[in-house]
Short mmCIF file of C-alpha atoms in Angstrom, two decimals:
data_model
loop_
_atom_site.label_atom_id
_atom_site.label_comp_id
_atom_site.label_asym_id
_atom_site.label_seq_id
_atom_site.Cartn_x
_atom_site.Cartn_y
_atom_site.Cartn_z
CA UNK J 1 -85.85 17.70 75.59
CA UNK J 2 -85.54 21.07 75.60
CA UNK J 3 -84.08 21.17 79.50
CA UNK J 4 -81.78 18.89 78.23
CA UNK J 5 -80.57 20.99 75.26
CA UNK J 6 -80.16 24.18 77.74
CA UNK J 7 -78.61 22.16 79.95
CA UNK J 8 -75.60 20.75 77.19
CA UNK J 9 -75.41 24.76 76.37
CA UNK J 10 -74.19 25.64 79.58
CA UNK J 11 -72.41 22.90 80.05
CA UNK J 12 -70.66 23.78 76.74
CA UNK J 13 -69.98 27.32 77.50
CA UNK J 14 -68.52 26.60 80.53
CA UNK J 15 -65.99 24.79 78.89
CA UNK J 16 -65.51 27.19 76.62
CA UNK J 17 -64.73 30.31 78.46
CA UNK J 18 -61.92 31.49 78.34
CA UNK J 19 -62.05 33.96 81.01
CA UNK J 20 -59.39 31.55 82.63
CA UNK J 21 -57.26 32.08 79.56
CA UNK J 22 -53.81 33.88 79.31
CA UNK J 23 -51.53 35.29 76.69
CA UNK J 24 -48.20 34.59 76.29
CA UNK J 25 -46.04 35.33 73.31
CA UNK J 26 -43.75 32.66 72.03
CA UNK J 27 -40.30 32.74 69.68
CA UNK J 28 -39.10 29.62 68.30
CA UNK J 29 -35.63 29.69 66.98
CA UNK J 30 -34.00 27.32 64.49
CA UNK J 31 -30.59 27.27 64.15
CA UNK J 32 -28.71 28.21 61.06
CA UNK J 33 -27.01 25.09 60.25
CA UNK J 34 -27.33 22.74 56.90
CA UNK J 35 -31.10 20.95 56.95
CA UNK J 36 -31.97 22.35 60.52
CA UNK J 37 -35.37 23.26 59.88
CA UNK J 38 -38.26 20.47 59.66
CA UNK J 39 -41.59 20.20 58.05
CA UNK J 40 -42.84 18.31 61.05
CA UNK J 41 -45.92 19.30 63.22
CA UNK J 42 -44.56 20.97 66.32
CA UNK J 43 -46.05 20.86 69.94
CA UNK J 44 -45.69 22.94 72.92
CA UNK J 45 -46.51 22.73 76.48
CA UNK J 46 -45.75 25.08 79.46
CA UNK J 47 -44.95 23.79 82.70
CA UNK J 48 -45.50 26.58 85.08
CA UNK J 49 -45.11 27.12 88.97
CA UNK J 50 -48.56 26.35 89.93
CA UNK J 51 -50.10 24.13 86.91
CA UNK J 52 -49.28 22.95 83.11
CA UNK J 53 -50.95 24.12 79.92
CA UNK J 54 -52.83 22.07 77.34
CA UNK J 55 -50.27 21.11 74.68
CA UNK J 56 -50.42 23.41 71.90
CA UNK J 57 -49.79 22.85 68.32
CA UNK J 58 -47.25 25.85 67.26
CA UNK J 59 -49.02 26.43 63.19
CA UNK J 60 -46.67 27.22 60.84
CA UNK J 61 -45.59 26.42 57.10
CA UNK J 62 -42.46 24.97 58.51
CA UNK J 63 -39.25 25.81 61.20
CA UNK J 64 -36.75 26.89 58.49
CA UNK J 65 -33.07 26.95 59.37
CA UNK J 66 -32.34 30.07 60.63
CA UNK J 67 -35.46 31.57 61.07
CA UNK J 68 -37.86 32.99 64.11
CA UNK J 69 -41.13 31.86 64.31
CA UNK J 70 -43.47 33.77 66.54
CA UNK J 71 -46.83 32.59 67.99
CA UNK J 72 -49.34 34.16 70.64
CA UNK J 73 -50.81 31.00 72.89
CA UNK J 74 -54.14 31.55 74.54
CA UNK J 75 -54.33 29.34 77.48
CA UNK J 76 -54.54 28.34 81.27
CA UNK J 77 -52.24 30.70 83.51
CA UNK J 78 -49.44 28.61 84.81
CA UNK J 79 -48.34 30.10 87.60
CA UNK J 80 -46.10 33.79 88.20
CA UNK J 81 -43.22 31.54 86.80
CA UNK J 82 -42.24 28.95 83.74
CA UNK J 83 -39.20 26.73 84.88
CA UNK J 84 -40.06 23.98 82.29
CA UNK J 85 -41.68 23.69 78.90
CA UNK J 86 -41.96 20.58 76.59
CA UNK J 87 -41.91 20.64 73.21
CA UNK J 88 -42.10 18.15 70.08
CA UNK J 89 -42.72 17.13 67.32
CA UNK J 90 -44.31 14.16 65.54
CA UNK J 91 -41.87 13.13 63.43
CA UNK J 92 -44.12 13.66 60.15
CA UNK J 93 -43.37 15.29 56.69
CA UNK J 94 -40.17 14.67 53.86
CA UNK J 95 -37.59 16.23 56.71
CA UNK J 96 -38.94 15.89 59.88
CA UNK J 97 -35.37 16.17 62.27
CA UNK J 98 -34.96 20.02 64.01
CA UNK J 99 -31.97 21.68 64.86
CA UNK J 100 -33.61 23.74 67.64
CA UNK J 101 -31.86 26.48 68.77
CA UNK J 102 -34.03 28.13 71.60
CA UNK J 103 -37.27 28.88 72.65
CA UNK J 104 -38.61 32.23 74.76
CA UNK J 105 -42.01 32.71 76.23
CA UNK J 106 -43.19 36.19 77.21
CA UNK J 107 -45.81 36.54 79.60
CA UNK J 108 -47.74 39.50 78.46
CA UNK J 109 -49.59 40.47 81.46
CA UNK J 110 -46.04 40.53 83.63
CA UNK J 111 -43.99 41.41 80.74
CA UNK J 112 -41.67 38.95 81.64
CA UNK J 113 -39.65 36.62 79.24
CA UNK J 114 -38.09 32.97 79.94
CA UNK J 115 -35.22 31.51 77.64
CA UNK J 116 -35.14 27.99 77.25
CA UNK J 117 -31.91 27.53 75.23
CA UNK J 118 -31.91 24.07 73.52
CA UNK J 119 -29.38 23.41 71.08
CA UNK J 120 -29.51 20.13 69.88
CA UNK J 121 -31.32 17.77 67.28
CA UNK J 122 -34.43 16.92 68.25
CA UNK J 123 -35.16 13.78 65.27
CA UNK J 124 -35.35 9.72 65.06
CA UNK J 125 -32.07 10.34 62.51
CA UNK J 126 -30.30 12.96 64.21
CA UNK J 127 -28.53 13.05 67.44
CA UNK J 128 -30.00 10.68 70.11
CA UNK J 129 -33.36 9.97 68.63
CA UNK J 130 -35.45 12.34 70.77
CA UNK J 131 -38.40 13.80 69.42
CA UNK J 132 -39.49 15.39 72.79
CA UNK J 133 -37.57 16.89 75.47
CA UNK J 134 -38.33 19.00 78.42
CA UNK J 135 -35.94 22.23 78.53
CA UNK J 136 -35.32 24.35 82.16
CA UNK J 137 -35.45 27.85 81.76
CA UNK J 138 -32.05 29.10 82.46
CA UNK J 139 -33.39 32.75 83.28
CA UNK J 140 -36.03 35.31 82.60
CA UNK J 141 -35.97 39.12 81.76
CA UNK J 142 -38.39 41.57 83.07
CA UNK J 143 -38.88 45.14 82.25
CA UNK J 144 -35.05 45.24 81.19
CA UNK J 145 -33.80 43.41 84.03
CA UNK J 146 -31.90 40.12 83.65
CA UNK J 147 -32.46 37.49 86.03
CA UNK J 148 -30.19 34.48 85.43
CA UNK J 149 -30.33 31.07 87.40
CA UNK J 150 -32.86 28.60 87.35
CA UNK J 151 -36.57 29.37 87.93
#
């Protein structure tokens, strides 16, 4: 019993280390337009040049209209590039559509930064019904420089 119990340890630490793990910075922009924001759990994934992330709930109290939200995500590198991330939401809460203006992800360790402009309504009562889309980076910035084009 005891094999077995150092056995499920390891086992569990492996899992567990993050030694895999990567930081990137994220800003989340709602628009500033009448009921933008949403109360709504919000959900993240990066799809990056070589693999995806786990999708990430982004914690907040709430996207408010015309507000920044900033997070830090701890997880799998995805690759020297990000030409795609999804993101959603789960349609919960009193006023759950989003007016979603953009989203940029920094990676910290190449101190570069892709825009994902969005735009658009993601909601079951607002625009086309979408709750999740997948949004191309339309450039990236690094160390001052401004590379535009896709990814």
């Amino acid at each position: 019993m005891k094999l077995f119990s150092l056995t499920l340890v390891a086992v569990v630490g492996f899992f567990l280390d993050s030694s895999d793990g990567k930081k990137y910075s994220v800003k989340v922009v709602t628009a500033d337009r009448a009921n933008a924001g949403t109360d709504a759990h919000v959900f993240l994934t990066l799809l990056g040049s070589q693999r995806s992330c786990a999708e990430t709930q982004l914690v907040t109290q709430g996207f408010r209209q015309g507000a920044s939200d900033h997070f830090t995500l701890d997880v799998a590198d995805v690759g020297q590039k990000i030409p795609k991330i999804r993101i959603r939401h789960d349609n919960s809460g009193f006023s759950p559509n989003w007016f979603l203006q953009e989203v940029r992800i920094t990676d910290e360790d190449r101190h570069e930064t892709f825009w994902f402009p969005c735009e658009r309504w993601l909601g079951t009562e607002e625009g086309d019904g979408q709750i999740s889309l997948e949004l191309p980076s339309i450039g990236s910035e690094s160390q001052g420089k401004r590379n535009s084009g896709p990814i």
